[in-house]
Amino acid sequence: MSYVGPDFDPPQPRRPRRGPLTVALAALVPGALLGWLVYEAVGGSGGSSGAVSTASASTSAGSPAGSSAPPATASGRGTPTADAKRPAPGRSTTAPAASGALRGKVVVIDPGHNPGNVRHTAEINRQVDIGTNKKECDTTGTSTNAGYSEARFTLDVAHRLRAILERQGATVKLTHDGDSPPWGPCVDERARIGNTAHADAAISIHADGSAAGNRGFHVILPAAVHAGAADTRPITAASRDLGERVAGNFVRVTGEPPSNYVGDGTGLVTRQDLGGLNLSTVPKVFIECGNMRDSKDAALLTSGTWRQKAAQGISEGIVSFLRES
């Protein structure tokens, strides 16, 4: 998701020195970050030594990474039609496996945005209460310069992640799946789905839309918010633990570096302006897997091989968290 849009405030300029988050992540995953540095030194990240082909693999949803699709566009502000009906959130639920390390655990995966949002701008522009203030229901998300949309990326990674977690016995629910519902859900509904499921862990998958040259992933943690319907105080510590484990495993498995434009090199950012985090009552984080507007990151994000690595890295962070919870 781009920082230039209704669901994100512009990031603050990087501080000249690293804060306490650097110590937290470094203490958790020193081997992972060191491994990335060695990996970079001997041949680069994400697979081959050059740019990864945008048509290297098909998505698990059945559409090839290189197939044509209209680029996601910035959603304009507007007023929803008076008779617009909000469809029920799509929930992909499967029974847990008979055995596995995660049997009895519930994970909610929230694929950022929805491919249908571009056709429902009036509906997604309606305001919803996120506790600290009001925001648009949802946005269209960003895309690569070649038109591969964030919504397609997040759904593909969500499918891959679901398959990995289900093989280990988890019950996995998606906030939406394909065209069900045809747009949204709104950010408050996305949080409510995880809350209603009593998820042991929830994660929202995104990709950023920052300036070219800005590279890397970052995990967004909920700030301690107590305003209106939002009260994240009971989940901030567990969410931080989840986020640190996801960040450490993501860098180790994918080779994608921590963001060079937010987070002071830690791969961790704390925010209080996201409804999906503010309204959550279960441990939850967002992950921005890379910057779609940077050519090097875009080459990774459009590779099916790399998206499988992304799903694996996220899953290993979640598994590590659930085994300790």
Tab-separated table of C-alpha atoms in Angstrom:
chain	number	residue	atom	x	y	z
A	1	MET	CA	0.000	0.000	0.000
A	2	SER	CA	1.338	3.375	-0.924
A	3	TYR	CA	2.054	5.960	1.741
A	4	VAL	CA	0.473	8.426	-0.696
A	5	GLY	CA	-3.164	7.649	-0.160
A	6	PRO	CA	-6.088	8.023	2.234
A	7	ASP	CA	-5.140	5.114	4.487
A	8	PHE	CA	-1.611	6.301	5.177
A	9	ASP	CA	-0.077	9.487	6.469
A	10	PRO	CA	3.295	10.458	4.948
A	11	PRO	CA	6.156	8.784	6.818
A	12	GLN	CA	8.194	10.919	9.149
A	13	PRO	CA	11.773	11.700	8.058
A	14	ARG	CA	14.274	9.126	9.215
A	15	ARG	CA	15.912	9.918	12.514
A	16	PRO	CA	19.706	10.251	12.438
A	17	ARG	CA	20.188	7.415	14.898
A	18	ARG	CA	18.377	4.180	15.514
A	19	GLY	CA	15.817	3.819	18.269
A	20	PRO	CA	15.001	0.980	20.678
A	21	LEU	CA	13.389	-1.084	17.904
A	22	THR	CA	16.817	-1.683	16.426
A	23	VAL	CA	17.949	-3.315	19.645
A	24	ALA	CA	14.778	-5.422	19.837
A	25	LEU	CA	15.077	-6.841	16.352
A	26	ALA	CA	18.827	-7.250	16.517
A	27	ALA	CA	18.495	-9.209	19.751
A	28	LEU	CA	15.877	-11.459	18.201
A	29	VAL	CA	17.384	-12.245	14.851
A	30	PRO	CA	21.107	-11.381	14.689
A	31	GLY	CA	21.778	-14.483	12.638
A	32	ALA	CA	19.082	-13.575	10.132
A	33	LEU	CA	20.367	-10.070	9.492
A	34	LEU	CA	23.974	-11.236	9.362
A	35	GLY	CA	22.924	-13.953	6.941
A	36	TRP	CA	21.363	-11.346	4.685
A	37	LEU	CA	24.573	-9.290	4.647
A	38	VAL	CA	26.629	-12.344	3.714
A	39	TYR	CA	24.048	-13.302	1.115
A	40	GLU	CA	24.244	-9.857	-0.476
A	41	ALA	CA	28.023	-10.084	-0.554
A	42	VAL	CA	28.058	-13.365	-2.439
A	43	GLY	CA	25.394	-12.878	-5.028
A	44	GLY	CA	22.346	-10.727	-4.337
A	45	SER	CA	18.844	-11.428	-3.048
A	46	GLY	CA	15.696	-13.117	-4.166
A	47	GLY	CA	17.104	-15.821	-6.388
A	48	SER	CA	19.349	-15.288	-9.388
A	49	SER	CA	22.066	-12.674	-9.516
A	50	GLY	CA	20.128	-10.420	-11.840
A	51	ALA	CA	16.602	-9.086	-12.012
A	52	VAL	CA	13.959	-11.727	-11.595
A	53	SER	CA	11.733	-12.250	-14.611
A	54	THR	CA	8.240	-10.858	-14.175
A	55	ALA	CA	6.857	-13.970	-15.856
A	56	SER	CA	8.832	-16.529	-13.887
A	57	ALA	CA	5.848	-18.300	-12.405
A	58	SER	CA	2.084	-18.362	-12.283
A	59	THR	CA	0.199	-17.217	-9.232
A	60	SER	CA	-1.506	-19.759	-7.064
A	61	ALA	CA	-4.793	-18.104	-7.926
A	62	GLY	CA	-4.294	-19.229	-11.517
A	63	SER	CA	-3.237	-15.991	-13.201
A	64	PRO	CA	0.344	-15.676	-14.504
A	65	ALA	CA	2.431	-12.933	-13.017
A	66	GLY	CA	3.005	-11.386	-16.397
A	67	SER	CA	-0.601	-11.437	-17.602
A	68	SER	CA	-2.185	-8.131	-18.410
A	69	ALA	CA	-4.358	-6.349	-15.900
A	70	PRO	CA	-5.388	-2.722	-15.535
A	71	PRO	CA	-3.047	-0.844	-13.222
A	72	ALA	CA	-4.444	0.115	-9.863
A	73	THR	CA	-5.264	3.786	-9.781
A	74	ALA	CA	-5.467	6.150	-6.859
A	75	SER	CA	-9.039	6.217	-5.638
A	76	GLY	CA	-10.736	9.560	-5.937
A	77	ARG	CA	-12.856	10.918	-3.151
A	78	GLY	CA	-16.581	10.697	-3.646
A	79	THR	CA	-19.895	10.130	-1.981
A	80	PRO	CA	-21.356	6.616	-2.028
A	81	THR	CA	-24.743	6.140	-3.603
A	82	ALA	CA	-27.600	6.232	-1.126
A	83	ASP	CA	-28.737	2.696	-1.841
A	84	ALA	CA	-25.267	1.108	-1.848
A	85	LYS	CA	-25.396	-2.172	0.049
A	86	ARG	CA	-22.317	-3.421	1.832
A	87	PRO	CA	-21.767	-7.105	0.990
A	88	ALA	CA	-20.870	-9.503	3.766
A	89	PRO	CA	-17.105	-10.019	4.110
A	90	GLY	CA	-15.768	-13.028	2.263
A	91	ARG	CA	-14.304	-15.610	4.623
A	92	SER	CA	-12.316	-18.547	3.354
A	93	THR	CA	-12.368	-21.112	6.112
A	94	THR	CA	-11.116	-24.651	6.179
A	95	ALA	CA	-11.224	-27.241	8.936
A	96	PRO	CA	-7.917	-27.802	10.726
A	97	ALA	CA	-5.888	-30.845	9.773
A	98	ALA	CA	-6.170	-33.914	11.990
A	99	SER	CA	-2.642	-33.364	13.219
A	100	GLY	CA	0.131	-30.811	13.020
A	101	ALA	CA	2.111	-28.391	15.118
A	102	LEU	CA	-0.557	-25.699	14.720
A	103	ARG	CA	-3.627	-27.837	15.393
A	104	GLY	CA	-6.159	-25.757	17.320
A	105	LYS	CA	-4.604	-22.451	16.252
A	106	VAL	CA	-6.557	-19.897	14.218
A	107	VAL	CA	-4.787	-17.511	11.840
A	108	VAL	CA	-6.533	-14.702	9.960
A	109	ILE	CA	-4.848	-13.479	6.778
A	110	ASP	CA	-5.912	-10.092	5.448
A	111	PRO	CA	-4.899	-9.601	1.781
A	112	GLY	CA	-4.551	-5.830	1.440
A	113	HIS	CA	-7.133	-4.132	-0.783
A	114	ASN	CA	-9.261	-6.060	-3.279
A	115	PRO	CA	-8.919	-6.375	-7.075
A	116	GLY	CA	-12.532	-5.192	-7.393
A	117	ASN	CA	-11.974	-1.927	-5.529
A	118	VAL	CA	-11.155	-0.102	-8.770
A	119	ARG	CA	-14.749	-0.695	-9.888
A	120	HIS	CA	-16.311	0.427	-6.592
A	121	THR	CA	-14.685	3.755	-5.788
A	122	ALA	CA	-17.869	5.282	-4.325
A	123	GLU	CA	-18.284	2.406	-1.899
A	124	ILE	CA	-14.668	2.310	-0.735
A	125	ASN	CA	-14.544	6.084	-0.260
A	126	ARG	CA	-17.202	6.146	2.469
A	127	GLN	CA	-15.850	7.070	5.882
A	128	VAL	CA	-15.495	4.557	8.713
A	129	ASP	CA	-14.525	5.132	12.340
A	130	ILE	CA	-11.082	3.769	13.263
A	131	GLY	CA	-11.080	5.040	16.832
A	132	THR	CA	-8.559	7.849	16.504
A	133	ASN	CA	-10.375	9.448	13.572
A	134	LYS	CA	-12.291	8.530	10.421
A	135	LYS	CA	-10.815	7.171	7.221
A	136	GLU	CA	-11.949	5.839	3.872
A	137	CYS	CA	-13.380	2.318	3.950
A	138	ASP	CA	-10.530	1.038	1.757
A	139	THR	CA	-8.293	2.102	-1.135
A	140	THR	CA	-7.324	0.613	-4.472
A	141	GLY	CA	-3.702	0.147	-3.428
A	142	THR	CA	-0.683	0.696	-5.629
A	143	SER	CA	0.908	-1.190	-8.545
A	144	THR	CA	4.197	-1.691	-10.324
A	145	ASN	CA	5.006	0.653	-13.177
A	146	ALA	CA	4.059	-2.200	-15.529
A	147	GLY	CA	0.588	-2.501	-13.974
A	148	TYR	CA	0.860	-5.508	-11.630
A	149	SER	CA	-1.475	-4.451	-8.837
A	150	GLU	CA	-0.897	-4.654	-5.133
A	151	ALA	CA	-4.305	-6.318	-4.748
A	152	ARG	CA	-3.255	-9.187	-7.021
A	153	PHE	CA	0.059	-9.513	-5.216
A	154	THR	CA	-1.458	-9.647	-1.740
A	155	LEU	CA	-4.090	-12.217	-2.697
A	156	ASP	CA	-1.481	-14.463	-4.287
A	157	VAL	CA	0.796	-14.352	-1.237
A	158	ALA	CA	-2.232	-14.933	1.010
A	159	HIS	CA	-3.130	-18.113	-0.886
A	160	ARG	CA	0.428	-19.398	-0.612
A	161	LEU	CA	0.598	-18.547	3.083
A	162	ARG	CA	-2.730	-20.236	3.765
A	163	ALA	CA	-1.559	-23.458	2.131
A	164	ILE	CA	1.636	-23.535	4.229
A	165	LEU	CA	-0.174	-22.922	7.507
A	166	GLU	CA	-2.952	-25.406	6.799
A	167	ARG	CA	-0.395	-28.122	6.146
A	168	GLN	CA	0.755	-27.574	9.726
A	169	GLY	CA	-2.757	-27.971	11.125
A	170	ALA	CA	-3.889	-24.351	11.510
A	171	THR	CA	-7.393	-23.153	10.784
A	172	VAL	CA	-6.935	-20.257	8.358
A	173	LYS	CA	-9.456	-17.556	7.467
A	174	LEU	CA	-9.113	-14.882	4.810
A	175	THR	CA	-10.870	-11.525	5.130
A	176	HIS	CA	-11.719	-11.791	1.447
A	177	ASP	CA	-10.918	-14.116	-1.409
A	178	GLY	CA	-11.036	-13.143	-5.067
A	179	ASP	CA	-14.436	-11.677	-5.854
A	180	SER	CA	-15.993	-12.517	-2.488
A	181	PRO	CA	-16.880	-9.837	-1.567
A	182	PRO	CA	-16.529	-7.889	-4.834
A	183	TRP	CA	-14.918	-4.930	-3.035
A	184	GLY	CA	-13.466	-4.205	0.371
A	185	PRO	CA	-14.109	-5.234	3.072
A	186	CYS	CA	-13.749	-1.923	4.868
A	187	VAL	CA	-10.810	-1.626	7.230
A	188	ASP	CA	-13.022	-1.831	10.317
A	189	GLU	CA	-14.639	-5.021	9.019
A	190	ARG	CA	-11.223	-6.547	8.318
A	191	ALA	CA	-10.323	-6.069	11.969
A	192	ARG	CA	-13.705	-7.406	13.079
A	193	ILE	CA	-13.223	-10.645	11.115
A	194	GLY	CA	-10.057	-11.419	13.078
A	195	ASN	CA	-11.727	-10.464	16.351
A	196	THR	CA	-14.789	-12.622	15.709
A	197	ALA	CA	-12.593	-15.576	14.786
A	198	HIS	CA	-10.677	-15.165	18.087
A	199	ALA	CA	-7.537	-15.439	15.982
A	200	ASP	CA	-4.341	-16.459	17.701
A	201	ALA	CA	-2.525	-14.292	15.136
A	202	ALA	CA	-3.604	-12.012	12.302
A	203	ILE	CA	-1.546	-10.446	9.535
A	204	SER	CA	-2.365	-7.956	6.808
A	205	ILE	CA	-0.287	-8.342	3.638
A	206	HIS	CA	0.680	-5.306	1.574
A	207	ALA	CA	3.282	-3.896	-0.802
A	208	ASP	CA	4.313	-0.249	-0.719
A	209	GLY	CA	4.147	2.430	-3.396
A	210	SER	CA	7.000	4.716	-2.396
A	211	ALA	CA	9.521	6.509	-4.597
A	212	ALA	CA	11.984	4.685	-6.831
A	213	GLY	CA	15.187	3.958	-4.944
A	214	ASN	CA	13.295	3.261	-1.731
A	215	ARG	CA	13.719	-0.461	-1.173
A	216	GLY	CA	13.015	-3.157	1.349
A	217	PHE	CA	10.249	-4.516	3.567
A	218	HIS	CA	8.876	-3.313	6.860
A	219	VAL	CA	6.459	-4.690	9.423
A	220	ILE	CA	3.953	-2.275	10.964
A	221	LEU	CA	3.131	-2.712	14.650
A	222	PRO	CA	0.095	-1.240	16.443
A	223	ALA	CA	0.774	1.682	18.735
A	224	ALA	CA	-0.885	1.794	22.149
A	225	VAL	CA	-4.176	3.432	21.187
A	226	HIS	CA	-7.132	4.072	23.479
A	227	ALA	CA	-9.707	6.218	21.705
A	228	GLY	CA	-13.311	5.646	20.762
A	229	ALA	CA	-13.834	1.994	19.801
A	230	ALA	CA	-10.081	1.411	19.619
A	231	ASP	CA	-8.087	-0.059	22.492
A	232	THR	CA	-4.903	-1.808	21.413
A	233	ARG	CA	-3.277	-1.769	24.856
A	234	PRO	CA	-4.012	-5.466	25.549
A	235	ILE	CA	-2.405	-6.575	22.265
A	236	THR	CA	0.584	-4.290	21.729
A	237	ALA	CA	3.146	-6.514	23.463
A	238	ALA	CA	1.989	-9.696	21.704
A	239	SER	CA	1.752	-7.882	18.374
A	240	ARG	CA	5.322	-6.613	18.762
A	241	ASP	CA	6.487	-10.159	19.451
A	242	LEU	CA	4.637	-11.390	16.355
A	243	GLY	CA	6.039	-8.555	14.222
A	244	GLU	CA	9.639	-9.077	15.319
A	245	ARG	CA	9.424	-12.791	14.530
A	246	VAL	CA	7.858	-12.136	11.121
A	247	ALA	CA	10.512	-9.516	10.287
A	248	GLY	CA	13.400	-11.747	11.328
A	249	ASN	CA	12.194	-14.745	9.365
A	250	PHE	CA	11.194	-12.668	6.339
A	251	VAL	CA	14.673	-11.208	5.892
A	252	ARG	CA	16.258	-14.622	6.410
A	253	VAL	CA	14.094	-16.513	3.915
A	254	THR	CA	13.628	-13.895	1.176
A	255	GLY	CA	16.887	-11.956	1.329
A	256	GLU	CA	14.845	-8.749	1.021
A	257	PRO	CA	16.538	-6.076	3.142
A	258	PRO	CA	14.770	-4.033	5.820
A	259	SER	CA	13.395	-0.768	4.461
A	260	ASN	CA	15.932	1.946	3.718
A	261	TYR	CA	13.333	4.732	4.002
A	262	VAL	CA	11.318	3.984	7.166
A	263	GLY	CA	12.097	2.109	10.368
A	264	ASP	CA	15.744	3.191	10.765
A	265	GLY	CA	16.964	-0.067	9.277
A	266	THR	CA	15.076	-2.262	11.766
A	267	GLY	CA	12.276	-3.360	9.428
A	268	LEU	CA	9.810	-2.307	12.158
A	269	VAL	CA	7.483	0.712	12.250
A	270	THR	CA	4.857	1.576	14.885
A	271	ARG	CA	1.721	3.439	13.777
A	272	GLN	CA	-1.592	4.570	15.196
A	273	ASP	CA	-3.410	5.628	12.017
A	274	LEU	CA	-4.451	2.246	10.599
A	275	GLY	CA	-7.960	1.008	11.287
A	276	GLY	CA	-7.038	-2.623	10.735
A	277	LEU	CA	-4.636	-2.387	13.694
A	278	ASN	CA	-6.460	0.138	15.880
A	279	LEU	CA	-9.641	-1.942	16.016
A	280	SER	CA	-8.007	-5.335	16.453
A	281	THR	CA	-8.469	-7.194	19.730
A	282	VAL	CA	-6.122	-10.026	18.677
A	283	PRO	CA	-2.349	-9.907	18.004
A	284	LYS	CA	-1.986	-8.370	14.546
A	285	VAL	CA	0.631	-6.753	12.293
A	286	PHE	CA	0.903	-5.453	8.737
A	287	ILE	CA	3.775	-6.342	6.420
A	288	GLU	CA	4.840	-4.207	3.462
A	289	CYS	CA	6.757	-6.835	1.492
A	290	GLY	CA	8.611	-4.385	-0.741
A	291	ASN	CA	8.219	-1.233	-2.828
A	292	MET	CA	6.319	-1.832	-6.057
A	293	ARG	CA	7.569	1.442	-7.542
A	294	ASP	CA	11.224	0.486	-7.298
A	295	SER	CA	12.426	-1.593	-10.265
A	296	LYS	CA	14.549	-3.964	-8.178
A	297	ASP	CA	11.799	-4.649	-5.660
A	298	ALA	CA	9.198	-4.891	-8.441
A	299	ALA	CA	11.246	-7.635	-10.121
A	300	LEU	CA	10.976	-9.652	-6.920
A	301	LEU	CA	7.333	-8.927	-6.187
A	302	THR	CA	6.278	-10.035	-9.683
A	303	SER	CA	8.168	-13.329	-9.399
A	304	GLY	CA	6.118	-16.336	-8.338
A	305	THR	CA	9.277	-17.972	-6.997
A	306	TRP	CA	9.973	-14.997	-4.750
A	307	ARG	CA	6.335	-14.726	-3.627
A	308	GLN	CA	6.598	-18.315	-2.411
A	309	LYS	CA	9.649	-17.283	-0.385
A	310	ALA	CA	7.684	-14.349	0.998
A	311	ALA	CA	4.864	-16.640	2.105
A	312	GLN	CA	7.384	-19.049	3.651
A	313	GLY	CA	9.156	-16.292	5.564
A	314	ILE	CA	5.879	-14.891	6.903
A	315	SER	CA	4.675	-18.360	7.866
A	316	GLU	CA	7.846	-19.142	9.806
A	317	GLY	CA	7.423	-15.947	11.806
A	318	ILE	CA	3.813	-16.826	12.595
A	319	VAL	CA	4.697	-20.418	13.518
A	320	SER	CA	7.470	-19.208	15.826
A	321	PHE	CA	5.030	-16.847	17.547
A	322	LEU	CA	2.258	-19.443	17.900
A	323	ARG	CA	4.577	-22.052	19.360
A	324	GLU	CA	5.490	-19.655	22.141
A	325	SER	CA	1.981	-18.345	22.775
